[in-house]
Amino acid sequence: MTRALALAFAAIVSTATASAQTAIADLVVRHGTVITVDREHRVISDGAVAVRDGRIVAVGKAAEVGRQFRVREVVDAGGGLILPGLVNAHTHAPMVLFRGLADDRRLMDWLQQYIFPAEKNNVTAEFVRAGTRLAALEMIRSGTTTFVDMYYFEDQVAEACQEAGLRGVLGSTLIEFPAPDNKTIPDALAYAERFLKRWADDPLVVPAVAPHSAYLASPETLRAARALADRYHAPILVHVSESADEQAQVRERYGRTPTEQLQQLGILRRGVLGAHGVWLTASDRKILRETEVGVAHCPQSNMKLASGAAPVREMLADGLRLGLGTDGAASNNDLDMFEEMLTAALLTKHSSGDPTVAPAAAVLEMATLGGARALGMEDRIGSLEPGKRADLVVVGLAEPRLHPIYDPISHLVYVAKGADVRDVVVEGRVVMRDRRVLTLDEKAVVAEADRLRDQVRRSLGR
Ligand SMILES: [Zn+2]
């Protein structure tokens, strides 16, 4: 071996040794109780999560992770709780601009007298952008890192999602009446296809196809949606069995339940997410389990519109892919997934008469890994495990209300509120630090929302 070669060899060996001892992490979130929601439901006291290139590379004791990595950026959890980012499995984000516009009304009256006219007169691309920004602020500030959206002008939802640094599974709605963005189904399908092409391979936006439901989308539209989703390997988002009215309408028209109708049309398979599922029958649940279709349970919206209580006990027992969603803020009236967890636990116990069902760990799972499974994305998000995308939140424990702590998972479901979320990381990027959102101008976004309220009021002559 020549001297030059020997030197080169020695250099290679020493580099390899150094990198084995101290790998580099872009970010470490440390000194908190890590609630992994992994297969063993591990909870790690004084733990840490290390991140590189947007991915989790280690989860363990803070001291161990500290020895393993040289770190570029640190979030000190200060003894708080470190958990997977919450997955809001069903919402219509821009509808935050209709928050509190009309409450305490029957569904059809609410829709036809208020929501549809307000949408017809106000919803434009810029309105949707402003609404999504406001929704994104609210979601980040309450610990949501992924939201599933179906609305109009979905390009603007996607742009605002990207701007906020959130992860979104976003579908442009196909509905059998003239929508604010597309007046006909062929136009809406063409828009949906452009949307799928534009956002393919985006690290944060997963483009989806969103036929409204079996009652507001025709069989032809539903089949066209399936064909589009197949061509672009996209998820399908759809409303299923939200109200007794919908159930009756679909039965009358097709002689089947909404689930059976979707099954008959060949729509259902893994990657389809049905919102609500309040009126699912035992045979519907069997179909959903066999086709690996997800369900987004939206308890607050269902209670506010008196749609009924979804069969959560049965869905959990059947092992369905069950996530949790807020629905649009016009029927909730906010996007706080902590409230949704509390409500899911309480409503399921109340409606089943059994306090042992929907225990805290199962409800936390619905809001995290369950939502990921409902989307068919459990290999990427939903738990804190090496290899997954780095979406996580820190819940601070400063409030006296959060003490003492016997069981951190119990506290997350029964005591914590969205406002307790301190730091938020999406795809390895810190988007909120110490309750300051780093990606959006909070004051400007809120001022714009207040300005648009005046416009909505005027448009309804109020
Ligand atoms: Zn909905």
Coordinates of C-alpha atoms and ligand atoms in Angstrom, one line a residue:
M1 CA 0.0 0.0 0.0
T2 CA 1.4 3.4 -0.9
R3 CA 1.6 6.1 1.8
A4 CA -1.1 8.1 0.0
L5 CA -3.5 5.2 -0.2
A6 CA -2.9 4.3 3.5
L7 CA -3.7 7.9 4.5
A8 CA -6.9 7.8 2.5
F9 CA -7.9 4.5 4.0
A10 CA -7.3 5.8 7.5
A11 CA -9.4 8.9 6.8
I12 CA -12.3 6.8 5.6
V13 CA -12.1 4.5 8.7
S14 CA -12.1 7.5 11.1
T15 CA -15.0 9.2 9.3
A16 CA -17.0 6.0 9.5
T17 CA -16.3 5.6 13.3
A18 CA -17.2 9.2 14.1
S19 CA -20.5 9.0 12.3
A20 CA -21.4 5.8 14.1
Q21 CA -20.9 7.5 17.4
T22 CA -22.5 10.8 16.7
A23 CA -25.0 10.9 13.9
I24 CA -26.5 14.3 13.1
A25 CA -30.1 15.1 13.8
D26 CA -31.8 18.2 12.4
L27 CA -34.1 18.4 15.4
V28 CA -34.5 16.8 18.8
V29 CA -37.6 17.3 21.0
R30 CA -36.5 16.3 24.5
H31 CA -37.2 16.2 28.2
G32 CA -40.9 15.3 28.0
T33 CA -43.0 12.2 28.6
V34 CA -43.1 10.6 25.1
I35 CA -46.5 9.0 24.4
T36 CA -45.6 6.9 21.3
V37 CA -49.0 5.3 20.4
D38 CA -46.8 2.6 18.9
R39 CA -47.8 -1.1 18.9
E40 CA -46.7 -1.6 22.5
H41 CA -48.2 1.7 23.6
R42 CA -44.9 2.7 25.1
V43 CA -44.8 5.7 27.3
I44 CA -41.2 7.0 27.9
S45 CA -40.5 9.3 30.8
D46 CA -37.8 12.0 30.3
G47 CA -37.8 10.9 26.6
A48 CA -36.8 12.4 23.3
V49 CA -37.6 12.2 19.6
A50 CA -34.8 12.8 17.1
V51 CA -35.6 13.9 13.5
R52 CA -33.6 14.0 10.3
D53 CA -34.8 15.0 6.8
G54 CA -38.4 15.2 8.0
R55 CA -38.4 11.7 9.4
I56 CA -38.2 10.3 12.9
V57 CA -34.8 8.6 13.4
A58 CA -34.9 7.7 17.1
V59 CA -37.4 7.6 20.0
G60 CA -36.1 6.9 23.5
K61 CA -34.7 8.2 26.8
A62 CA -33.4 11.8 26.4
A63 CA -30.0 10.8 27.8
E64 CA -29.6 8.0 25.2
V65 CA -30.8 10.0 22.3
G66 CA -28.4 12.8 23.5
R67 CA -25.5 10.4 23.4
Q68 CA -26.4 9.2 19.9
F69 CA -26.8 12.5 18.0
R70 CA -25.2 15.8 17.4
V71 CA -28.2 18.2 17.1
R72 CA -28.9 21.3 15.0
E73 CA -32.1 22.4 16.7
V74 CA -33.7 21.6 20.0
V75 CA -37.2 21.9 21.4
D76 CA -37.1 21.4 25.2
A77 CA -40.5 20.0 26.2
G78 CA -39.9 21.2 29.8
G79 CA -41.4 18.0 31.4
G80 CA -44.5 18.2 29.2
L81 CA -46.1 15.5 27.0
I82 CA -44.7 14.7 23.6
L83 CA -47.3 13.0 21.4
P84 CA -48.0 12.3 17.7
G85 CA -49.6 15.2 15.9
L86 CA -53.4 14.9 15.9
V87 CA -55.2 13.9 12.7
N88 CA -58.4 15.8 12.0
A89 CA -60.0 13.2 9.8
H90 CA -62.9 15.3 8.5
T91 CA -63.3 19.0 8.1
H92 CA -64.2 21.8 5.7
A93 CA -61.4 24.2 6.8
P94 CA -62.6 27.4 5.1
M95 CA -66.0 27.2 6.8
V96 CA -64.3 28.7 9.9
L97 CA -65.4 32.0 8.2
F98 CA -69.0 30.9 8.8
R99 CA -68.4 30.0 12.5
G100 CA -71.4 31.1 14.6
L101 CA -73.2 32.5 11.6
A102 CA -76.3 30.4 12.3
D103 CA -76.7 28.1 15.3
D104 CA -79.5 26.1 16.9
R105 CA -81.3 25.3 13.6
R106 CA -82.5 22.1 11.9
L107 CA -80.0 20.7 9.4
M108 CA -82.0 21.5 6.3
D109 CA -83.1 24.9 7.5
W110 CA -79.4 25.7 8.5
L111 CA -78.1 24.5 5.1
Q112 CA -80.7 26.0 2.8
Q113 CA -81.4 29.3 4.6
Y114 CA -77.9 30.1 5.8
I115 CA -75.0 28.0 4.7
F116 CA -75.8 27.5 1.0
P117 CA -76.7 31.2 0.4
A118 CA -73.6 32.4 2.3
E119 CA -71.5 30.1 0.2
K120 CA -73.1 31.1 -3.0
N121 CA -72.6 34.8 -2.3
N122 CA -69.1 34.7 -0.7
V123 CA -67.0 31.7 -1.6
T124 CA -64.2 32.7 -4.0
A125 CA -60.6 31.5 -4.3
E126 CA -59.5 34.4 -2.1
F127 CA -62.2 33.7 0.5
V128 CA -61.1 30.1 0.7
R129 CA -57.4 31.1 1.0
A130 CA -58.3 33.5 3.9
G131 CA -60.5 30.8 5.6
T132 CA -57.9 28.1 5.3
R133 CA -55.2 30.4 6.8
L134 CA -57.5 31.0 9.8
A135 CA -58.3 27.3 10.1
A136 CA -54.6 26.4 9.9
L137 CA -53.7 28.8 12.7
E138 CA -56.4 27.3 14.8
M139 CA -55.4 23.7 14.0
I140 CA -51.7 24.4 14.7
R141 CA -52.5 26.1 17.9
S142 CA -54.5 23.1 19.1
G143 CA -52.1 20.3 18.0
T144 CA -53.5 19.2 14.7
T145 CA -50.7 18.3 12.2
T146 CA -52.8 16.6 9.5
F147 CA -56.3 17.6 8.3
V148 CA -58.6 15.9 5.9
D149 CA -60.5 18.5 3.9
M150 CA -63.3 18.6 1.3
Y151 CA -64.4 22.0 0.0
Y152 CA -64.3 24.2 -3.1
F153 CA -61.4 26.0 -4.6
E154 CA -59.2 23.3 -3.2
D155 CA -56.1 24.7 -4.9
Q156 CA -56.3 27.6 -2.5
V157 CA -56.8 25.2 0.5
A158 CA -53.6 23.4 -0.7
E159 CA -51.6 26.6 -1.1
A160 CA -52.6 27.8 2.4
C161 CA -51.9 24.3 3.8
Q162 CA -48.4 24.4 2.3
E163 CA -47.9 28.0 3.5
A164 CA -48.9 27.0 7.0
G165 CA -46.6 24.0 6.9
L166 CA -49.4 21.6 7.7
R167 CA -50.0 18.2 6.2
G168 CA -53.4 17.9 4.4
V169 CA -55.3 15.2 2.6
L170 CA -57.4 17.5 0.4
G171 CA -60.2 16.8 -2.0
S172 CA -62.1 19.0 -4.3
T173 CA -65.8 18.4 -3.8
L174 CA -68.0 16.8 -6.5
I175 CA -71.6 17.7 -5.8
E176 CA -74.7 17.5 -8.0
F177 CA -75.5 21.2 -7.9
P178 CA -73.7 24.3 -9.1
A179 CA -70.9 24.8 -6.6
P180 CA -69.0 28.1 -6.0
D181 CA -66.0 26.9 -8.0
N182 CA -67.5 24.6 -10.7
K183 CA -71.0 24.9 -12.0
T184 CA -71.2 21.4 -13.7
I185 CA -69.9 17.9 -12.9
P186 CA -67.7 17.8 -16.0
D187 CA -66.1 21.0 -14.9
A188 CA -65.7 19.7 -11.4
L189 CA -64.1 16.5 -12.7
A190 CA -61.7 18.4 -14.9
Y191 CA -60.8 20.6 -12.0
A192 CA -60.3 17.5 -9.8
E193 CA -58.0 16.0 -12.3
R194 CA -55.9 19.2 -12.6
F195 CA -55.7 19.3 -8.8
L196 CA -54.5 15.6 -8.6
K197 CA -51.8 16.4 -11.2
R198 CA -50.7 19.6 -9.6
W199 CA -50.2 18.2 -6.1
A200 CA -48.9 14.8 -6.9
D201 CA -45.6 14.1 -5.0
D202 CA -46.0 17.2 -2.7
P203 CA -44.3 16.4 0.7
L204 CA -47.3 17.9 2.6
V205 CA -50.4 17.8 0.4
V206 CA -52.0 14.5 -0.5
P207 CA -54.5 15.2 -3.2
A208 CA -57.8 13.3 -3.0
V209 CA -61.1 12.9 -4.9
A210 CA -64.2 14.0 -2.9
P211 CA -67.6 13.1 -4.2
H212 CA -69.9 14.6 -1.6
S213 CA -72.0 11.5 -0.7
A214 CA -74.3 8.8 -2.2
Y215 CA -77.2 11.3 -1.9
L216 CA -75.6 14.4 -3.4
A217 CA -73.4 12.7 -6.0
S218 CA -75.0 10.5 -8.8
P219 CA -73.9 7.0 -9.5
E220 CA -72.2 8.3 -12.7
T221 CA -70.3 10.9 -10.7
L222 CA -69.3 8.4 -8.1
R223 CA -68.0 6.0 -10.8
A224 CA -66.1 8.8 -12.4
A225 CA -64.6 9.7 -9.0
R226 CA -63.4 6.1 -8.6
A227 CA -61.8 6.1 -12.1
L228 CA -60.0 9.3 -11.3
A229 CA -58.8 8.0 -7.9
D230 CA -57.5 4.8 -9.6
R231 CA -55.7 6.7 -12.3
Y232 CA -53.8 8.9 -9.8
H233 CA -53.6 6.5 -6.9
A234 CA -55.5 9.0 -4.8
P235 CA -57.7 8.6 -1.7
I236 CA -61.5 9.1 -1.9
L237 CA -63.3 11.3 0.7
V238 CA -67.0 11.0 1.0
H239 CA -69.8 11.6 3.6
V240 CA -71.6 8.3 4.7
S241 CA -74.7 7.9 6.8
E242 CA -74.6 11.2 8.5
S243 CA -78.3 11.7 9.1
A244 CA -81.5 9.6 9.3
D245 CA -82.7 11.8 6.4
E246 CA -79.8 10.8 4.2
Q247 CA -80.3 7.2 5.1
A248 CA -84.0 7.3 4.1
Q249 CA -83.3 9.2 0.8
V250 CA -80.7 6.7 -0.4
R251 CA -82.9 3.8 0.6
E252 CA -85.8 5.3 -1.3
R253 CA -83.8 6.0 -4.4
Y254 CA -81.7 2.9 -4.6
G255 CA -83.1 0.4 -2.2
R256 CA -79.8 0.2 -0.3
T257 CA -78.0 1.9 2.5
P258 CA -75.4 4.5 1.5
T259 CA -72.6 2.0 2.3
E260 CA -74.2 -0.7 0.2
Q261 CA -74.8 1.8 -2.6
L262 CA -71.1 2.8 -2.6
Q263 CA -70.1 -0.9 -2.4
Q264 CA -72.4 -1.7 -5.4
L265 CA -70.7 1.0 -7.5
G266 CA -67.2 -0.4 -6.8
I267 CA -66.1 2.7 -4.8
L268 CA -65.0 1.1 -1.6
R269 CA -61.5 -0.1 -0.9
R270 CA -58.5 0.8 1.2
G271 CA -57.9 4.6 0.9
V272 CA -61.6 5.5 1.1
L273 CA -62.6 7.6 4.1
G274 CA -66.2 7.9 5.0
A275 CA -67.2 10.8 7.3
H276 CA -69.8 10.4 10.1
G277 CA -71.1 6.8 9.9
V278 CA -73.8 7.7 12.4
W279 CA -76.4 5.3 10.9
L280 CA -74.2 2.4 9.8
T281 CA -75.8 -1.0 10.1
A282 CA -74.1 -4.2 11.2
S283 CA -73.9 -5.3 7.6
D284 CA -72.5 -1.8 6.6
R285 CA -69.8 -2.2 9.2
K286 CA -68.9 -5.7 7.8
I287 CA -68.5 -4.2 4.4
L288 CA -66.3 -1.4 5.7
R289 CA -64.1 -3.8 7.6
E290 CA -63.7 -6.2 4.6
T291 CA -62.9 -3.3 2.2
E292 CA -60.6 -1.6 4.7
V293 CA -62.5 1.6 4.4
G294 CA -62.0 4.2 7.1
V295 CA -64.6 6.1 9.1
A296 CA -64.2 9.7 10.5
H297 CA -66.3 10.0 13.7
C298 CA -67.4 13.6 14.2
P299 CA -69.2 13.6 17.6
Q300 CA -69.6 17.4 18.2
S301 CA -71.1 18.1 14.8
N302 CA -73.4 15.1 15.1
M303 CA -74.5 16.3 18.6
K304 CA -75.0 19.9 17.5
L305 CA -77.1 19.0 14.5
A306 CA -78.8 16.2 16.5
S307 CA -77.8 13.7 13.8
G308 CA -77.5 10.9 16.4
A309 CA -74.7 9.0 18.1
A310 CA -72.4 6.9 15.9
P311 CA -72.0 3.2 16.9
V312 CA -68.5 3.8 18.2
R313 CA -68.6 0.9 20.6
E314 CA -69.5 -1.5 17.7
M315 CA -67.0 0.1 15.3
L316 CA -64.2 -0.3 17.9
A317 CA -65.3 -3.9 18.6
D318 CA -65.3 -4.6 14.8
G319 CA -61.8 -3.3 14.5
L320 CA -62.8 -0.6 11.9
R321 CA -60.2 2.0 10.8
L322 CA -61.7 4.7 13.0
G323 CA -60.5 8.3 13.1
L324 CA -61.8 11.4 14.6
G325 CA -62.9 14.7 12.9
T326 CA -64.3 18.1 13.9
D327 CA -66.3 18.5 10.7
G328 CA -66.6 22.2 9.5
A329 CA -66.5 24.9 12.2
A330 CA -70.0 26.1 11.2
S331 CA -71.4 23.0 12.9
N332 CA -68.9 22.5 15.8
N333 CA -68.0 25.5 16.2
D334 CA -64.2 25.1 16.4
L335 CA -61.4 22.8 15.2
D336 CA -60.1 21.7 18.6
M337 CA -59.3 18.0 18.5
F338 CA -58.9 17.9 22.3
E339 CA -62.5 18.8 22.6
E340 CA -63.4 16.2 20.0
M341 CA -61.5 13.5 22.0
L342 CA -63.3 14.4 25.2
T343 CA -66.7 14.4 23.4
A344 CA -66.0 11.1 21.7
A345 CA -65.3 9.4 25.0
L346 CA -68.3 11.0 26.8
L347 CA -70.8 10.5 24.0
T348 CA -69.9 6.9 23.4
K349 CA -70.2 6.1 27.1
H350 CA -73.5 8.1 27.4
S351 CA -75.1 6.6 24.3
S352 CA -74.1 3.0 25.1
G353 CA -74.8 3.2 28.8
D354 CA -71.4 1.7 29.4
P355 CA -68.6 3.7 31.0
T356 CA -66.0 1.2 30.2
V357 CA -66.2 1.7 26.4
A358 CA -64.1 4.2 24.5
P359 CA -61.4 4.3 27.2
A360 CA -58.8 7.2 27.0
A361 CA -56.1 5.2 25.2
A362 CA -58.6 4.1 22.5
V363 CA -59.8 7.7 22.0
L364 CA -56.2 9.1 21.8
E365 CA -55.5 6.4 19.2
M366 CA -58.6 7.5 17.2
A367 CA -57.2 11.0 17.1
T368 CA -53.7 9.9 16.0
L369 CA -53.0 6.4 14.6
G370 CA -56.7 5.7 14.0
G371 CA -57.0 8.7 11.7
A372 CA -53.8 7.6 9.9
R373 CA -55.3 4.0 9.5
A374 CA -58.6 5.5 8.3
L375 CA -56.6 7.2 5.5
G376 CA -54.4 4.2 4.8
M377 CA -51.4 6.3 5.8
E378 CA -50.4 4.4 9.0
D379 CA -47.0 3.6 7.5
R380 CA -46.2 7.3 7.4
I381 CA -48.0 9.1 10.3
G382 CA -50.0 8.6 13.5
S383 CA -47.4 7.4 15.9
L384 CA -43.9 8.2 17.1
E385 CA -41.7 5.5 15.7
P386 CA -38.4 5.6 13.7
G387 CA -39.1 5.7 10.0
K388 CA -42.4 7.7 10.2
R389 CA -42.7 11.3 9.1
A390 CA -41.9 13.7 12.0
D391 CA -45.3 15.1 13.0
L392 CA -45.5 15.7 16.8
V393 CA -46.7 18.1 19.4
V394 CA -45.7 19.1 22.9
V395 CA -48.5 19.7 25.5
G396 CA -47.2 21.9 28.3
L397 CA -48.2 21.2 31.9
A398 CA -48.2 24.8 33.2
E399 CA -51.9 25.0 34.0
P400 CA -52.9 24.0 37.6
R401 CA -55.8 22.1 36.0
L402 CA -53.3 19.5 34.7
H403 CA -52.0 18.5 38.1
P404 CA -51.5 16.1 39.7
I405 CA -50.9 13.5 37.0
Y406 CA -51.4 9.9 37.6
D407 CA -51.9 8.9 33.9
P408 CA -50.8 11.2 31.1
I409 CA -53.1 9.6 28.6
S410 CA -56.1 10.1 30.8
H411 CA -55.1 13.8 31.0
L412 CA -54.8 14.2 27.3
V413 CA -58.4 13.0 26.7
Y414 CA -60.2 14.2 29.9
V415 CA -58.3 17.4 31.0
A416 CA -56.1 18.9 28.3
K417 CA -57.3 21.6 25.9
G418 CA -56.0 22.7 22.6
A419 CA -54.6 25.8 24.2
D420 CA -52.3 23.6 26.3
V421 CA -50.3 22.7 23.1
R422 CA -47.0 24.5 23.2
D423 CA -44.9 23.4 20.3
V424 CA -45.8 21.8 17.0
V425 CA -43.6 20.0 14.5
V426 CA -44.7 18.9 11.0
E427 CA -42.5 17.0 8.6
G428 CA -39.6 17.8 11.0
R429 CA -40.2 21.5 10.8
V430 CA -41.1 23.5 13.9
V431 CA -44.3 25.4 12.9
M432 CA -45.2 26.6 16.5
R433 CA -42.7 27.3 19.3
D434 CA -43.9 28.4 22.7
R435 CA -47.3 29.1 21.2
R436 CA -46.0 31.4 18.5
V437 CA -46.9 30.2 15.0
L438 CA -43.8 30.7 12.9
T439 CA -45.4 30.2 9.4
L440 CA -48.3 32.6 9.3
D441 CA -48.9 36.2 10.3
E442 CA -51.5 35.7 13.1
K443 CA -52.6 39.3 13.3
A444 CA -53.1 39.7 9.6
V445 CA -55.0 36.4 9.2
V446 CA -57.4 37.3 12.1
A447 CA -57.9 40.9 10.8
E448 CA -58.8 39.5 7.4
A449 CA -61.3 37.0 8.9
D450 CA -63.1 39.9 10.8
R451 CA -63.2 41.9 7.6
L452 CA -64.8 39.0 5.7
R453 CA -67.4 38.6 8.5
D454 CA -68.8 42.0 7.6
Q455 CA -68.9 41.0 3.9
V456 CA -70.8 37.8 4.8
R457 CA -73.3 39.7 6.9
R458 CA -74.0 42.2 4.2
S459 CA -74.4 39.4 1.6
L460 CA -77.2 37.9 3.7
G461 CA -78.8 41.3 4.3
R462 CA -78.2 41.2 8.0
Ligands
ZN1 ZN -68.7 17.2 6.3

